[in-house]
mmCIF file of C-alpha atoms in Angstrom:
data_model
loop_
_atom_site.group_PDB
_atom_site.id
_atom_site.type_symbol
_atom_site.label_atom_id
_atom_site.label_comp_id
_atom_site.label_asym_id
_atom_site.label_seq_id
_atom_site.Cartn_x
_atom_site.Cartn_y
_atom_site.Cartn_z
ATOM 1 C CA MET A 1 -69.078 -42.349 45.102
ATOM 2 C CA GLU A 2 -69.657 -46.280 43.809
ATOM 3 C CA TYR A 3 -69.572 -48.818 45.822
ATOM 4 C CA LYS A 4 -67.125 -50.904 44.562
ATOM 5 C CA GLU A 5 -64.804 -47.606 44.979
ATOM 6 C CA LYS A 6 -65.354 -46.999 48.455
ATOM 7 C CA LEU A 7 -64.648 -50.759 48.966
ATOM 8 C CA ALA A 8 -61.548 -50.393 47.500
ATOM 9 C CA LEU A 9 -60.532 -47.404 48.810
ATOM 10 C CA ASP A 10 -60.962 -48.849 52.588
ATOM 11 C CA MET A 11 -59.047 -52.315 51.741
ATOM 12 C CA GLY A 12 -56.555 -50.314 51.000
ATOM 13 C CA ARG A 13 -56.758 -48.348 54.629
ATOM 14 C CA ARG A 14 -57.030 -50.747 56.200
ATOM 15 C CA GLU A 15 -54.424 -53.214 54.390
ATOM 16 C CA PHE A 16 -51.552 -50.428 55.077
ATOM 17 C CA ILE A 17 -52.188 -50.102 58.678
ATOM 18 C CA ARG A 18 -52.019 -54.209 59.027
ATOM 19 C CA ASN A 19 -48.708 -54.784 56.743
ATOM 20 C CA LEU A 20 -47.458 -52.343 59.052
ATOM 21 C CA GLY A 21 -47.452 -55.177 61.472
ATOM 22 C CA TYR A 22 -45.994 -57.260 59.501
ATOM 23 C CA LEU A 23 -43.070 -54.709 58.894
ATOM 24 C CA THR A 24 -39.862 -56.109 60.424
ATOM 25 C CA GLY A 25 -38.067 -54.040 63.004
ATOM 26 C CA GLY A 26 -41.124 -52.402 63.771
ATOM 27 C CA ALA A 27 -39.541 -50.464 66.396
ATOM 28 C CA ALA A 28 -36.725 -48.942 64.227
ATOM 29 C CA LEU A 29 -39.077 -48.623 61.405
ATOM 30 C CA LEU A 30 -40.923 -46.109 63.314
ATOM 31 C CA THR A 31 -37.561 -44.815 64.359
ATOM 32 C CA SER A 32 -36.277 -43.790 61.329
ATOM 33 C CA MET A 33 -40.044 -43.161 59.372
ATOM 34 C CA PRO A 34 -41.874 -41.385 62.928
ATOM 35 C CA TRP A 35 -44.119 -40.350 60.206
ATOM 36 C CA LEU A 36 -46.010 -43.487 60.174
ATOM 37 C CA SER A 37 -46.996 -43.300 63.982
ATOM 38 C CA SER A 38 -49.850 -42.461 63.135
ATOM 39 C CA CYS A 39 -50.827 -45.037 61.095
ATOM 40 C CA THR A 40 -50.330 -47.502 64.248
ATOM 41 C CA PRO A 41 -52.972 -50.101 65.113
ATOM 42 C CA GLU A 42 -52.482 -48.154 68.823
ATOM 43 C CA ARG A 43 -52.751 -44.839 67.014
ATOM 44 C CA LEU A 44 -55.260 -45.771 66.204
ATOM 45 C CA LYS A 45 -57.086 -46.126 69.160
ATOM 46 C CA GLU A 46 -56.394 -43.494 70.840
ATOM 47 C CA THR A 47 -58.268 -41.213 68.516
ATOM 48 C CA ALA A 48 -61.431 -43.810 68.123
ATOM 49 C CA GLY A 49 -64.923 -42.070 68.096
ATOM 50 C CA GLN A 50 -62.884 -38.518 67.326
ATOM 51 C CA LYS A 51 -63.874 -36.588 64.124
ATOM 52 C CA ALA A 52 -61.486 -33.621 62.468
ATOM 53 C CA ARG A 53 -63.719 -30.575 61.364
ATOM 54 C CA LEU A 54 -61.564 -29.782 58.537
ATOM 55 C CA ALA A 55 -62.029 -27.309 55.689
ATOM 56 C CA LEU A 56 -60.877 -27.820 52.707
ATOM 57 C CA ILE A 57 -58.575 -23.949 51.176
ATOM 58 C CA GLY A 58 -58.235 -24.703 47.457
ATOM 59 C CA THR A 59 -61.719 -26.829 45.862
ATOM 60 C CA GLY A 60 -59.438 -27.283 42.010
ATOM 61 C CA SER A 61 -59.372 -31.236 41.074
ATOM 62 C CA ARG A 62 -56.544 -32.158 43.618
ATOM 63 C CA GLY A 63 -58.442 -30.240 46.273
ATOM 64 C CA GLN A 64 -62.297 -32.066 45.183
ATOM 65 C CA TYR A 65 -60.070 -35.980 44.814
ATOM 66 C CA HIS A 66 -59.341 -35.075 49.035
ATOM 67 C CA ILE A 67 -62.730 -34.930 49.584
ATOM 68 C CA HIS A 68 -63.806 -38.231 47.841
ATOM 69 C CA ASN A 69 -61.357 -39.552 50.205
ATOM 70 C CA LEU A 70 -62.675 -37.608 53.658
ATOM 71 C CA LYS A 71 -65.770 -38.006 52.712
ATOM 72 C CA LEU A 72 -65.070 -41.810 53.147
ATOM 73 C CA PHE A 73 -63.749 -41.521 56.562
ATOM 74 C CA PRO A 74 -65.923 -41.839 59.589
ATOM 75 C CA HIS A 75 -63.546 -39.750 61.261
ATOM 76 C CA ALA A 76 -63.056 -36.805 59.221
ATOM 77 C CA GLN A 77 -65.771 -34.060 58.756
ATOM 78 C CA ILE A 78 -65.493 -30.671 56.390
ATOM 79 C CA VAL A 79 -67.541 -27.949 56.872
ATOM 80 C CA ALA A 80 -65.597 -25.328 55.179
ATOM 81 C CA LEU A 81 -65.003 -25.069 51.604
ATOM 82 C CA CYS A 82 -62.303 -21.876 49.788
ATOM 83 C CA ASP A 83 -61.721 -20.704 46.674
ATOM 84 C CA ILE A 84 -61.609 -17.623 44.576
ATOM 85 C CA TYR A 85 -62.184 -19.005 41.790
ATOM 86 C CA GLU A 86 -66.034 -19.458 41.590
ATOM 87 C CA PRO A 87 -66.165 -22.655 39.418
ATOM 88 C CA ASN A 88 -64.341 -24.764 41.594
ATOM 89 C CA LEU A 89 -66.188 -23.876 44.111
ATOM 90 C CA LYS A 90 -69.229 -24.566 42.744
ATOM 91 C CA GLN A 91 -68.245 -28.344 41.880
ATOM 92 C CA ALA A 92 -66.470 -28.964 45.219
ATOM 93 C CA ALA A 93 -70.094 -27.710 47.081
ATOM 94 C CA GLU A 94 -72.132 -29.784 44.752
ATOM 95 C CA LEU A 95 -69.636 -33.230 46.268
ATOM 96 C CA CYS A 96 -70.205 -30.868 50.334
ATOM 97 C CA PRO A 97 -73.639 -29.356 50.348
ATOM 98 C CA GLN A 98 -73.556 -29.103 54.080
ATOM 99 C CA ALA A 99 -70.288 -27.200 53.702
ATOM 100 C CA ARG A 100 -69.853 -23.497 54.325
ATOM 101 C CA LEU A 101 -68.679 -21.540 51.450
ATOM 102 C CA TYR A 102 -65.430 -19.037 51.687
ATOM 103 C CA THR A 103 -63.712 -16.907 49.330
ATOM 104 C CA ASP A 104 -61.084 -15.258 51.820
ATOM 105 C CA TYR A 105 -58.969 -18.101 53.503
ATOM 106 C CA ARG A 106 -58.239 -15.920 56.679
ATOM 107 C CA LYS A 107 -62.270 -15.676 57.319
ATOM 108 C CA VAL A 108 -62.141 -19.722 57.359
ATOM 109 C CA LEU A 109 -59.148 -19.042 60.041
ATOM 110 C CA GLU A 110 -61.442 -17.361 62.183
ATOM 111 C CA CYS A 111 -63.973 -19.750 62.802
ATOM 112 C CA LYS A 112 -63.249 -21.345 66.563
ATOM 113 C CA ASP A 113 -64.853 -24.642 64.750
ATOM 114 C CA ILE A 114 -62.145 -26.248 62.192
ATOM 115 C CA ASP A 115 -59.969 -28.299 63.744
ATOM 116 C CA GLY A 116 -57.244 -28.177 60.214
ATOM 117 C CA VAL A 117 -56.836 -27.504 57.362
ATOM 118 C CA ILE A 118 -56.340 -29.074 54.191
ATOM 119 C CA ILE A 119 -54.265 -26.879 51.220
ATOM 120 C CA SER A 120 -55.288 -26.739 47.847
ATOM 121 C CA THR A 121 -53.941 -24.299 46.138
ATOM 122 C CA PRO A 122 -51.188 -23.040 43.349
ATOM 123 C CA LEU A 123 -48.051 -23.874 44.579
ATOM 124 C CA SER A 124 -46.946 -19.772 45.211
ATOM 125 C CA VAL A 125 -50.139 -19.962 47.746
ATOM 126 C CA HIS A 126 -48.444 -22.526 50.312
ATOM 127 C CA ALA A 127 -46.242 -20.690 52.039
ATOM 128 C CA PRO A 128 -48.655 -17.873 53.170
ATOM 129 C CA VAL A 129 -51.949 -20.411 53.763
ATOM 130 C CA THR A 130 -49.784 -22.628 55.329
ATOM 131 C CA LEU A 131 -48.205 -19.969 58.376
ATOM 132 C CA ASP A 132 -51.100 -17.824 58.805
ATOM 133 C CA SER A 133 -53.233 -21.571 59.645
ATOM 134 C CA LEU A 134 -50.456 -22.349 61.665
ATOM 135 C CA SER A 135 -50.573 -19.339 64.223
ATOM 136 C CA ALA A 136 -54.233 -18.981 63.887
ATOM 137 C CA GLY A 137 -53.914 -22.299 65.819
ATOM 138 C CA LYS A 138 -55.255 -24.997 62.821
ATOM 139 C CA HIS A 139 -53.267 -28.567 61.630
ATOM 140 C CA VAL A 140 -52.115 -28.167 58.574
ATOM 141 C CA PHE A 141 -51.917 -30.884 55.915
ATOM 142 C CA CYS A 142 -50.715 -29.122 52.282
ATOM 143 C CA GLU A 143 -50.315 -30.626 49.207
ATOM 144 C CA LYS A 144 -46.844 -30.934 48.065
ATOM 145 C CA ALA A 145 -44.469 -29.256 47.060
ATOM 146 C CA MET A 146 -43.854 -27.397 50.549
ATOM 147 C CA ALA A 147 -43.600 -23.845 49.366
ATOM 148 C CA ARG A 148 -42.143 -22.131 46.219
ATOM 149 C CA THR A 149 -38.616 -20.770 47.700
ATOM 150 C CA LEU A 150 -35.862 -22.186 50.310
ATOM 151 C CA ASP A 151 -37.244 -19.147 52.419
ATOM 152 C CA GLU A 152 -40.605 -19.242 52.259
ATOM 153 C CA CYS A 153 -39.940 -23.319 53.071
ATOM 154 C CA ARG A 154 -37.788 -22.318 56.067
ATOM 155 C CA ALA A 155 -40.807 -19.962 56.957
ATOM 156 C CA ILE A 156 -42.867 -22.247 57.381
ATOM 157 C CA TYR A 157 -39.958 -25.353 59.118
ATOM 158 C CA ASP A 158 -40.365 -22.429 62.024
ATOM 159 C CA ALA A 159 -43.132 -21.526 62.326
ATOM 160 C CA TYR A 160 -43.981 -25.555 62.747
ATOM 161 C CA GLN A 161 -40.554 -25.764 65.256
ATOM 162 C CA LYS A 162 -42.711 -23.082 67.556
ATOM 163 C CA SER A 163 -46.630 -24.806 67.729
ATOM 164 C CA ASP A 164 -48.191 -27.161 68.879
ATOM 165 C CA ARG A 165 -49.884 -28.482 65.656
ATOM 166 C CA ALA A 166 -49.126 -31.291 62.812
ATOM 167 C CA LEU A 167 -48.501 -30.005 59.396
ATOM 168 C CA TYR A 168 -47.981 -32.437 56.870
ATOM 169 C CA PHE A 169 -47.393 -32.673 53.418
ATOM 170 C CA CYS A 170 -48.847 -35.252 50.515
ATOM 171 C CA MET A 171 -45.152 -36.648 50.230
ATOM 172 C CA GLN A 172 -47.234 -40.672 49.144
ATOM 173 C CA ARG A 173 -43.886 -42.422 48.658
ATOM 174 C CA MET A 174 -43.667 -41.485 51.666
ATOM 175 C CA TYR A 175 -46.656 -43.832 52.847
ATOM 176 C CA ASP A 176 -46.616 -46.149 49.645
ATOM 177 C CA PRO A 177 -45.778 -49.846 51.139
ATOM 178 C CA LYS A 178 -43.235 -50.887 48.453
ATOM 179 C CA TYR A 179 -41.081 -48.099 49.167
ATOM 180 C CA ILE A 180 -41.137 -48.298 53.025
ATOM 181 C CA LYS A 181 -40.908 -51.950 52.501
ATOM 182 C CA GLY A 182 -37.303 -51.226 50.153
ATOM 183 C CA MET A 183 -36.432 -48.394 52.919
ATOM 184 C CA GLN A 184 -36.291 -51.255 54.876
ATOM 185 C CA LEU A 185 -34.028 -53.757 53.380
ATOM 186 C CA ILE A 186 -32.135 -51.259 51.941
ATOM 187 C CA ARG A 187 -30.652 -50.550 55.224
ATOM 188 C CA ASP A 188 -30.380 -53.613 56.317
ATOM 189 C CA GLY A 189 -27.853 -53.638 54.052
ATOM 190 C CA LEU A 190 -29.370 -56.032 50.121
ATOM 191 C CA ILE A 191 -27.904 -53.511 48.039
ATOM 192 C CA GLY A 192 -25.368 -53.413 49.790
ATOM 193 C CA GLU A 193 -23.734 -49.675 50.338
ATOM 194 C CA VAL A 194 -25.478 -47.031 48.926
ATOM 195 C CA VAL A 195 -23.440 -45.592 45.629
ATOM 196 C CA GLY A 196 -26.268 -43.404 43.550
ATOM 197 C CA MET A 197 -29.140 -42.746 42.644
ATOM 198 C CA ARG A 198 -30.736 -42.091 39.465
ATOM 199 C CA CYS A 199 -34.531 -40.792 39.001
ATOM 200 C CA HIS A 200 -36.538 -39.689 35.567
ATOM 201 C CA TRP A 201 -39.079 -38.803 35.293
ATOM 202 C CA PHE A 202 -40.488 -38.427 31.501
ATOM 203 C CA ARG A 203 -44.075 -37.744 29.838
ATOM 204 C CA ASN A 204 -45.621 -36.698 27.041
ATOM 205 C CA ALA A 205 -48.123 -33.772 27.737
ATOM 206 C CA ASP A 206 -48.459 -29.811 27.190
ATOM 207 C CA TRP A 207 -49.786 -29.453 31.010
ATOM 208 C CA ARG A 208 -52.122 -26.641 30.519
ATOM 209 C CA ARG A 209 -55.729 -26.367 30.930
ATOM 210 C CA GLU A 210 -58.595 -24.993 29.149
ATOM 211 C CA VAL A 211 -59.426 -20.857 30.147
ATOM 212 C CA PRO A 212 -62.499 -19.414 29.735
ATOM 213 C CA SER A 213 -61.315 -16.374 29.390
ATOM 214 C CA PRO A 214 -58.143 -15.201 28.669
ATOM 215 C CA GLN A 215 -57.306 -12.866 31.985
ATOM 216 C CA LEU A 216 -58.143 -16.540 33.645
ATOM 217 C CA GLU A 217 -54.601 -17.832 32.015
ATOM 218 C CA ARG A 218 -51.435 -17.118 34.386
ATOM 219 C CA ALA A 219 -54.336 -17.890 37.379
ATOM 220 C CA ILE A 220 -55.752 -21.062 35.836
ATOM 221 C CA ASN A 221 -52.278 -22.415 34.341
ATOM 222 C CA TRP A 222 -50.242 -21.630 36.485
ATOM 223 C CA ARG A 223 -47.465 -24.454 36.568
ATOM 224 C CA LEU A 224 -46.470 -23.359 33.541
ATOM 225 C CA TYR A 225 -45.152 -19.611 35.224
ATOM 226 C CA LYS A 226 -42.394 -18.601 36.967
ATOM 227 C CA GLU A 227 -43.801 -16.728 39.644
ATOM 228 C CA TYR A 228 -46.332 -19.077 40.549
ATOM 229 C CA SER A 229 -44.219 -22.305 40.093
ATOM 230 C CA GLY A 230 -40.508 -24.112 39.902
ATOM 231 C CA GLY A 231 -42.303 -25.861 36.745
ATOM 232 C CA LEU A 232 -40.913 -29.883 36.611
ATOM 233 C CA MET A 233 -38.587 -29.664 39.677
ATOM 234 C CA THR A 234 -41.579 -28.615 41.941
ATOM 235 C CA GLU A 235 -44.400 -30.359 39.954
ATOM 236 C CA LEU A 236 -42.451 -33.882 40.048
ATOM 237 C CA ALA A 237 -38.845 -34.402 41.252
ATOM 238 C CA CYS A 238 -39.553 -33.027 44.923
ATOM 239 C CA HIS A 239 -41.404 -36.912 44.856
ATOM 240 C CA GLN A 240 -38.350 -38.638 44.007
ATOM 241 C CA LEU A 241 -35.588 -36.323 45.573
ATOM 242 C CA GLU A 242 -37.343 -37.111 48.746
ATOM 243 C CA VAL A 243 -36.987 -41.304 48.105
ATOM 244 C CA CYS A 244 -33.275 -40.705 46.950
ATOM 245 C CA ASN A 245 -32.887 -38.362 50.656
ATOM 246 C CA MET A 246 -34.420 -41.016 52.431
ATOM 247 C CA ALA A 247 -32.135 -43.771 50.794
ATOM 248 C CA ALA A 248 -29.229 -42.035 51.858
ATOM 249 C CA GLY A 249 -29.814 -40.761 54.684
ATOM 250 C CA LYS A 250 -29.220 -37.275 54.104
ATOM 251 C CA ILE A 251 -29.559 -33.959 51.560
ATOM 252 C CA PRO A 252 -27.060 -33.394 48.845
ATOM 253 C CA GLU A 253 -24.975 -29.897 49.784
ATOM 254 C CA SER A 254 -24.205 -29.189 45.793
ATOM 255 C CA VAL A 255 -26.536 -29.053 43.080
ATOM 256 C CA THR A 256 -25.629 -28.514 38.969
ATOM 257 C CA GLY A 257 -28.015 -28.429 36.585
ATOM 258 C CA MET A 258 -29.517 -26.982 33.347
ATOM 259 C CA GLY A 259 -33.003 -26.838 31.668
ATOM 260 C CA ASP A 260 -35.051 -25.058 28.423
ATOM 261 C CA ILE A 261 -38.236 -25.058 26.484
ATOM 262 C CA VAL A 262 -37.330 -27.884 24.028
ATOM 263 C CA PHE A 263 -40.680 -28.398 22.648
ATOM 264 C CA TRP A 264 -44.140 -26.760 23.905
ATOM 265 C CA LYS A 265 -43.020 -23.402 22.738
ATOM 266 C CA ASP A 266 -46.305 -21.984 23.773
ATOM 267 C CA GLY A 267 -45.770 -18.790 25.838
ATOM 268 C CA ARG A 268 -44.817 -20.848 29.145
ATOM 269 C CA GLU A 269 -41.626 -20.139 31.130
ATOM 270 C CA VAL A 270 -40.949 -22.854 33.026
ATOM 271 C CA TYR A 271 -38.625 -25.567 30.800
ATOM 272 C CA ASP A 272 -40.081 -28.536 29.523
ATOM 273 C CA ALA A 273 -36.506 -30.546 30.124
ATOM 274 C CA VAL A 274 -34.148 -30.397 32.828
ATOM 275 C CA ASN A 275 -31.246 -32.262 33.488
ATOM 276 C CA VAL A 276 -29.597 -31.475 37.428
ATOM 277 C CA ILE A 277 -27.065 -33.602 39.568
ATOM 278 C CA TYR A 278 -27.403 -33.353 43.476
ATOM 279 C CA ARG A 279 -24.342 -33.946 45.083
ATOM 280 C CA TYR A 280 -23.566 -35.313 48.807
ATOM 281 C CA LYS A 281 -21.457 -34.447 51.339
ATOM 282 C CA ASP A 282 -19.204 -37.764 50.527
ATOM 283 C CA GLY A 283 -19.688 -37.898 46.988
ATOM 284 C CA ARG A 284 -22.492 -39.775 46.220
ATOM 285 C CA LYS A 285 -24.980 -38.362 43.675
ATOM 286 C CA ILE A 286 -28.737 -37.750 42.298
ATOM 287 C CA ASN A 287 -28.361 -38.251 38.318
ATOM 288 C CA TYR A 288 -32.456 -37.018 37.658
ATOM 289 C CA GLU A 289 -34.227 -35.896 34.193
ATOM 290 C CA SER A 290 -37.313 -34.942 33.876
ATOM 291 C CA LEU A 291 -39.046 -33.855 29.784
ATOM 292 C CA ILE A 292 -42.632 -33.723 29.041
ATOM 293 C CA SER A 293 -42.389 -34.067 25.166
ATOM 294 C CA ASN A 294 -41.796 -37.963 25.374
ATOM 295 C CA LYS A 295 -42.985 -40.840 27.612
ATOM 296 C CA PHE A 296 -41.245 -43.904 26.455
ATOM 297 C CA ASN A 297 -39.117 -44.614 29.134
ATOM 298 C CA GLY A 298 -41.561 -43.255 31.816
ATOM 299 C CA MET A 299 -40.404 -42.810 35.582
ATOM 300 C CA GLU A 300 -38.101 -44.276 37.418
ATOM 301 C CA ASP A 301 -37.254 -43.673 41.405
ATOM 302 C CA GLN A 302 -34.082 -46.349 41.277
ATOM 303 C CA ILE A 303 -31.226 -46.675 44.564
ATOM 304 C CA LEU A 304 -27.675 -48.224 43.375
ATOM 305 C CA GLY A 305 -25.873 -50.306 45.525
ATOM 306 C CA HIS A 306 -22.449 -52.011 45.457
ATOM 307 C CA LYS A 307 -24.252 -55.554 45.462
ATOM 308 C CA GLY A 308 -27.474 -55.034 43.882
ATOM 309 C CA THR A 309 -30.130 -52.199 42.455
ATOM 310 C CA MET A 310 -33.732 -50.887 44.169
ATOM 311 C CA ASP A 311 -36.005 -50.425 41.510
ATOM 312 C CA LEU A 312 -38.821 -49.091 44.236
ATOM 313 C CA THR A 313 -40.972 -47.804 40.827
ATOM 314 C CA LYS A 314 -41.822 -50.645 40.013
ATOM 315 C CA GLY A 315 -41.581 -53.060 43.135
ATOM 316 C CA VAL A 316 -38.215 -54.697 42.572
ATOM 317 C CA TYR A 317 -34.576 -55.162 43.364
ATOM 318 C CA TYR A 318 -32.238 -57.119 41.395
ATOM 319 C CA LEU A 319 -28.828 -58.042 42.498
ATOM 320 C CA GLU A 320 -25.256 -57.650 40.667
ATOM 321 C CA GLU A 321 -24.155 -61.274 41.253
ATOM 322 C CA ASP A 322 -26.808 -64.578 41.552
ATOM 323 C CA ASN A 323 -26.360 -67.021 39.330
ATOM 324 C CA SER A 324 -29.779 -68.984 41.327
ATOM 325 C CA ARG A 325 -31.977 -66.773 39.769
ATOM 326 C CA SER A 326 -33.074 -64.915 37.104
ATOM 327 C CA GLY A 327 -33.328 -61.118 35.922
ATOM 328 C CA ILE A 328 -36.068 -59.658 38.653
ATOM 329 C CA GLU A 329 -35.181 -61.231 42.027
ATOM 330 C CA THR A 330 -38.597 -60.543 43.648
ATOM 331 C CA LEU A 331 -40.938 -58.202 44.315
ATOM 332 C CA ILE A 332 -40.842 -55.799 47.093
ATOM 333 C CA GLY A 333 -43.373 -57.116 49.972
ATOM 334 C CA SER A 334 -43.843 -60.099 48.043
ATOM 335 C CA VAL A 335 -46.000 -63.295 49.198
ATOM 336 C CA ARG A 336 -43.047 -65.462 49.203
ATOM 337 C CA ASP A 337 -41.532 -63.290 51.691
ATOM 338 C CA LYS A 338 -44.992 -63.144 53.844
ATOM 339 C CA VAL A 339 -44.785 -58.987 54.394
ATOM 340 C CA PHE A 340 -47.776 -58.874 52.677
ATOM 341 C CA SER A 341 -50.852 -60.310 52.700
ATOM 342 C CA SER A 342 -51.285 -59.125 49.366
ATOM 343 C CA VAL A 343 -50.356 -56.320 47.730
ATOM 344 C CA PRO A 344 -52.152 -52.484 47.802
ATOM 345 C CA LEU A 345 -49.400 -50.400 45.189
ATOM 346 C CA ALA A 346 -50.426 -47.320 46.011
ATOM 347 C CA GLY A 347 -50.995 -46.808 42.087
ATOM 348 C CA PRO A 348 -50.500 -42.476 41.199
ATOM 349 C CA SER A 349 -53.485 -40.440 40.496
ATOM 350 C CA TRP A 350 -50.986 -38.614 38.307
ATOM 351 C CA ARG A 351 -50.935 -41.973 36.197
ATOM 352 C CA PRO A 352 -47.140 -41.380 36.078
ATOM 353 C CA GLU A 353 -46.173 -43.125 31.827
ATOM 354 C CA VAL A 354 -44.086 -46.187 32.307
ATOM 355 C CA LYS A 355 -41.297 -48.176 29.768
ATOM 356 C CA GLY A 356 -42.944 -50.557 27.674
ATOM 357 C CA ASN A 357 -42.687 -53.743 27.865
ATOM 358 C CA ALA A 358 -40.542 -52.612 31.392
ATOM 359 C CA ILE A 359 -40.960 -56.455 33.020
ATOM 360 C CA PRO A 360 -38.416 -58.347 31.596
ATOM 361 C CA HIS A 361 -40.018 -62.051 33.818
ATOM 362 C CA ALA A 362 -43.277 -63.029 35.396
ATOM 363 C CA ILE A 363 -43.471 -62.314 39.166
ATOM 364 C CA ILE A 364 -44.039 -64.442 42.235
ATOM 365 C CA GLU A 365 -45.978 -67.316 40.564
ATOM 366 C CA GLY A 366 -48.210 -65.114 38.949
ATOM 367 C CA LYS A 367 -49.928 -63.565 41.690
ATOM 368 C CA VAL A 368 -48.623 -60.469 41.675
ATOM 369 C CA SER A 369 -48.177 -57.867 38.640
ATOM 370 C CA VAL A 370 -46.276 -54.799 38.584
ATOM 371 C CA ASN A 371 -48.164 -51.860 37.901
ATOM 372 C CA GLY A 372 -47.444 -47.657 37.243
ATOM 373 C CA GLY A 373 -50.583 -46.970 38.462
ATOM 374 C CA GLN A 374 -52.364 -48.234 35.187
ATOM 375 C CA ASN A 375 -54.231 -51.212 37.642
ATOM 376 C CA MET A 376 -54.555 -50.549 40.667
ATOM 377 C CA ILE A 377 -56.741 -50.810 43.635
ATOM 378 C CA GLY A 378 -59.366 -48.338 44.363
ATOM 379 C CA VAL A 379 -59.340 -45.494 41.575
ATOM 380 C CA ASP A 380 -56.438 -43.177 41.102
ATOM 381 C CA ASN A 381 -55.556 -44.135 44.586
ATOM 382 C CA ASP A 382 -52.036 -42.449 44.935
ATOM 383 C CA ALA A 383 -51.682 -42.733 48.898
ATOM 384 C CA SER A 384 -53.166 -40.034 49.478
ATOM 385 C CA ASP A 385 -56.303 -41.220 51.471
ATOM 386 C CA THR A 386 -53.892 -42.536 53.238
ATOM 387 C CA ILE A 387 -51.906 -39.897 54.234
ATOM 388 C CA LEU A 388 -55.021 -38.218 54.725
ATOM 389 C CA SER A 389 -56.167 -40.395 57.306
ATOM 390 C CA ALA A 390 -52.494 -39.697 59.860
ATOM 391 C CA PHE A 391 -53.325 -35.935 59.782
#
């Protein structure tokens, strides 16, 4: 990795840790977002000098992305790589020539010199690998989504409750300073009572990857088949629904929706367009929409209050009645509010599309520009490095 990439990634991590100290109500923040406790300066001092010996299970594009991040951490050492697909394993081995290679993850779990595992496999394998890893006494960092079925999620939760191991899932928004500060402002009553949520994610791509032979179609393009994937809901929506539940402080009790294969009629089984409404017990609702055949409206995570709207994706909020200011109220975590000395926007590795001309006004004296991941600190920095560091 180039020096500037290393520097940018390190700066993003250090800024995040330092910025936690600027957030108001530190104790209350950690009570409402306990996962951030691993990132506090106090916790970092406790673990100073320690080194985690890790195994990477699943060495595809996402796994190799984690390798690049882990290699920058002096407190992490990749000692093993595992994948059933030889081309991916070979590419990962070139990045970590010192790591032992495996094709059976159960052999990895037998190794006494491994403290934890990073699971970057297809979704359908998350549950068995996570359960076996916890049973083997390993700490677990797993890619989202948690699992393919609710029964598998419950099994993982029960196993975690019975263990004394750490269990992390790679939900980047939970470590994004914009979202953290936004949730803080919501809980402080800035936009009033939360009355609803609106989220959407639009792309224009078929999600397909080239396969060397027809026999490998389902293994490589697993996202397109119901046996392995939940489609748009597990690959995209899970990020946004987590944000809504954080804002609501609870989870929905019912859901209704529909999905269809509208455009990509290429043999896939999962929908390429979905419309879903989640309902909380108190009547509040999440309106969610996603499709992958039109990208004009990009991606938005909006929390609606009776006094204003928090647009977490852009990092701004709007007030219902404010004659003293123009359309954009402020950037969450702005320099003016002395929340962040700089704003390390955690851009996504998935590069979400952003609606054209979405910024109606300049932001805070032109010092910061809101973006959707195209221009950010680091290369494809989606906050995964911060989550890995916390793990």
